[in-house]
Amino acid sequence: MSRKRLHLGKRGEDIAAEYLLSKGFRLVERNYRQKSGEIDIICKDDDTYVFVEVKTRQDRRFGHPTEAVTKRKQLQISRTALIYLSINDLLDEPVRFDVIGVICDRPTPDIIHIVGAFEAP
């Protein structure tokens, strides 16, 4: 991945984290990695653990960034979330999978937050 794309992705994740904090979420972890994949943001919304996938685009030329969270990506995220929950003895806790799309084509980025975007298979 090019340095420019890495920088854009990091910027989008930072924007998403600030957005979540402004909405009252508590950040638990960022860029959680396992062999099964990575989860961009793990946070809590009241008593619910929320696993957030962030997709960032420079503009809308290739569609909205949230459309890039395919079934395959959803499966990867849910598998990684299960590992996180198992390791931390949280299997009985309520969980949710959200997607945040960030478009950076203006001075103030456009943020779309899809709450409960998908369920674990």
Short mmCIF file of C-alpha atoms in Angstrom, two decimals:
data_model
loop_
_atom_site.label_atom_id
_atom_site.label_comp_id
_atom_site.label_asym_id
_atom_site.label_seq_id
_atom_site.Cartn_x
_atom_site.Cartn_y
_atom_site.Cartn_z
CA MET A 1 0.00 0.00 0.00
CA SER A 2 1.33 3.42 -0.89
CA ARG A 3 2.42 5.88 1.76
CA LYS A 4 -0.31 8.29 0.61
CA ARG A 5 -3.05 5.65 1.10
CA LEU A 6 -1.66 4.68 4.50
CA HIS A 7 -1.70 8.34 5.56
CA LEU A 8 -5.28 8.78 4.32
CA GLY A 9 -6.41 5.64 6.17
CA LYS A 10 -4.76 6.77 9.41
CA ARG A 11 -6.33 10.21 9.04
CA GLY A 12 -9.75 8.62 8.55
CA GLU A 13 -9.31 6.43 11.63
CA ASP A 14 -8.28 9.47 13.69
CA ILE A 15 -11.34 11.38 12.46
CA ALA A 16 -13.59 8.41 13.25
CA ALA A 17 -12.12 8.03 16.76
CA GLU A 18 -12.70 11.72 17.51
CA TYR A 19 -16.25 11.44 16.14
CA LEU A 20 -16.99 8.44 18.38
CA LEU A 21 -15.58 10.23 21.43
CA SER A 22 -17.78 13.25 20.66
CA LYS A 23 -20.81 10.93 20.64
CA GLY A 24 -19.99 9.57 24.10
CA PHE A 25 -18.32 6.31 23.11
CA ARG A 26 -15.35 5.11 25.16
CA LEU A 27 -12.36 3.95 23.12
CA VAL A 28 -11.00 0.60 24.24
CA GLU A 29 -8.45 -0.22 21.56
CA ARG A 30 -7.31 0.81 18.09
CA ASN A 31 -5.81 -1.31 15.34
CA TYR A 32 -6.36 -4.62 17.12
CA ARG A 33 -4.52 -7.30 15.16
CA GLN A 34 -4.69 -11.06 15.07
CA LYS A 35 -3.80 -13.58 12.37
CA SER A 36 -7.44 -13.46 11.27
CA GLY A 37 -7.31 -9.73 10.58
CA GLU A 38 -7.52 -6.27 12.09
CA ILE A 39 -10.24 -4.24 13.75
CA ASP A 40 -9.77 -0.50 13.34
CA ILE A 41 -11.53 0.62 16.54
CA ILE A 42 -12.95 -1.23 19.52
CA CYS A 43 -15.06 0.95 21.77
CA LYS A 44 -17.97 0.85 24.19
CA ASP A 45 -21.37 2.40 23.69
CA ASP A 46 -22.87 2.19 27.18
CA ASP A 47 -22.52 -1.55 27.99
CA THR A 48 -22.10 -2.71 24.37
CA TYR A 49 -18.73 -3.52 22.82
CA VAL A 50 -18.62 -1.99 19.36
CA PHE A 51 -16.24 -3.21 16.67
CA VAL A 52 -15.80 -0.46 14.10
CA GLU A 53 -14.49 -0.74 10.55
CA VAL A 54 -13.38 2.61 9.13
CA LYS A 55 -13.17 3.20 5.39
CA THR A 56 -11.74 6.46 4.07
CA ARG A 57 -11.77 7.92 0.59
CA GLN A 58 -10.38 11.14 -0.89
CA ASP A 59 -13.60 11.62 -2.86
CA ARG A 60 -16.69 9.77 -4.11
CA ARG A 61 -15.32 8.73 -7.52
CA PHE A 62 -15.35 5.04 -6.64
CA GLY A 63 -18.55 5.09 -4.59
CA HIS A 64 -19.12 5.62 -0.92
CA PRO A 65 -16.39 4.15 1.30
CA THR A 66 -18.89 2.13 3.36
CA GLU A 67 -19.66 0.08 0.25
CA ALA A 68 -16.14 -1.39 0.49
CA VAL A 69 -17.05 -3.48 3.55
CA THR A 70 -17.77 -6.70 1.71
CA LYS A 71 -19.17 -9.97 3.10
CA ARG A 72 -15.61 -11.29 3.17
CA LYS A 73 -14.44 -8.28 5.20
CA GLN A 74 -17.40 -8.68 7.56
CA LEU A 75 -16.44 -12.32 8.15
CA GLN A 76 -12.82 -11.30 8.83
CA ILE A 77 -13.93 -8.64 11.33
CA SER A 78 -16.35 -10.96 13.12
CA ARG A 79 -13.71 -13.71 13.42
CA THR A 80 -11.21 -11.24 14.85
CA ALA A 81 -13.85 -9.87 17.23
CA LEU A 82 -14.56 -13.39 18.49
CA ILE A 83 -10.87 -13.84 19.28
CA TYR A 84 -10.82 -10.51 21.12
CA LEU A 85 -13.93 -11.43 23.13
CA SER A 86 -12.54 -14.89 23.96
CA ILE A 87 -9.12 -13.64 25.06
CA ASN A 88 -10.69 -10.97 27.27
CA ASP A 89 -13.41 -13.23 28.73
CA LEU A 90 -16.17 -11.08 27.23
CA LEU A 91 -18.21 -13.70 25.35
CA ASP A 92 -21.35 -12.90 27.36
CA GLU A 93 -21.17 -9.15 26.68
CA PRO A 94 -23.43 -7.43 24.13
CA VAL A 95 -21.62 -6.61 20.88
CA ARG A 96 -22.30 -4.67 17.71
CA PHE A 97 -20.54 -4.12 14.39
CA ASP A 98 -20.51 -0.56 13.03
CA VAL A 99 -19.01 0.93 9.88
CA ILE A 100 -17.80 4.50 9.54
CA GLY A 101 -17.14 6.03 6.15
CA VAL A 102 -15.01 9.16 5.91
CA ILE A 103 -14.73 11.28 2.78
CA CYS A 104 -11.95 13.87 2.86
CA ASP A 105 -12.89 16.05 -0.12
CA ARG A 106 -13.71 19.15 1.94
CA PRO A 107 -12.08 21.05 4.80
CA THR A 108 -14.56 19.33 7.15
CA PRO A 109 -14.69 15.62 6.29
CA ASP A 110 -18.03 13.94 5.60
CA ILE A 111 -18.67 11.19 8.16
CA ILE A 112 -21.28 8.47 7.77
CA HIS A 113 -21.79 6.18 10.77
CA ILE A 114 -23.77 3.00 10.13
CA VAL A 115 -24.80 1.61 13.52
CA GLY A 116 -25.27 -2.17 13.48
CA ALA A 117 -24.04 -2.33 9.88
CA PHE A 118 -23.86 -6.13 9.93
CA GLU A 119 -24.18 -9.13 12.23
CA ALA A 120 -21.67 -11.86 12.85
CA PRO A 121 -22.43 -14.93 10.72
#
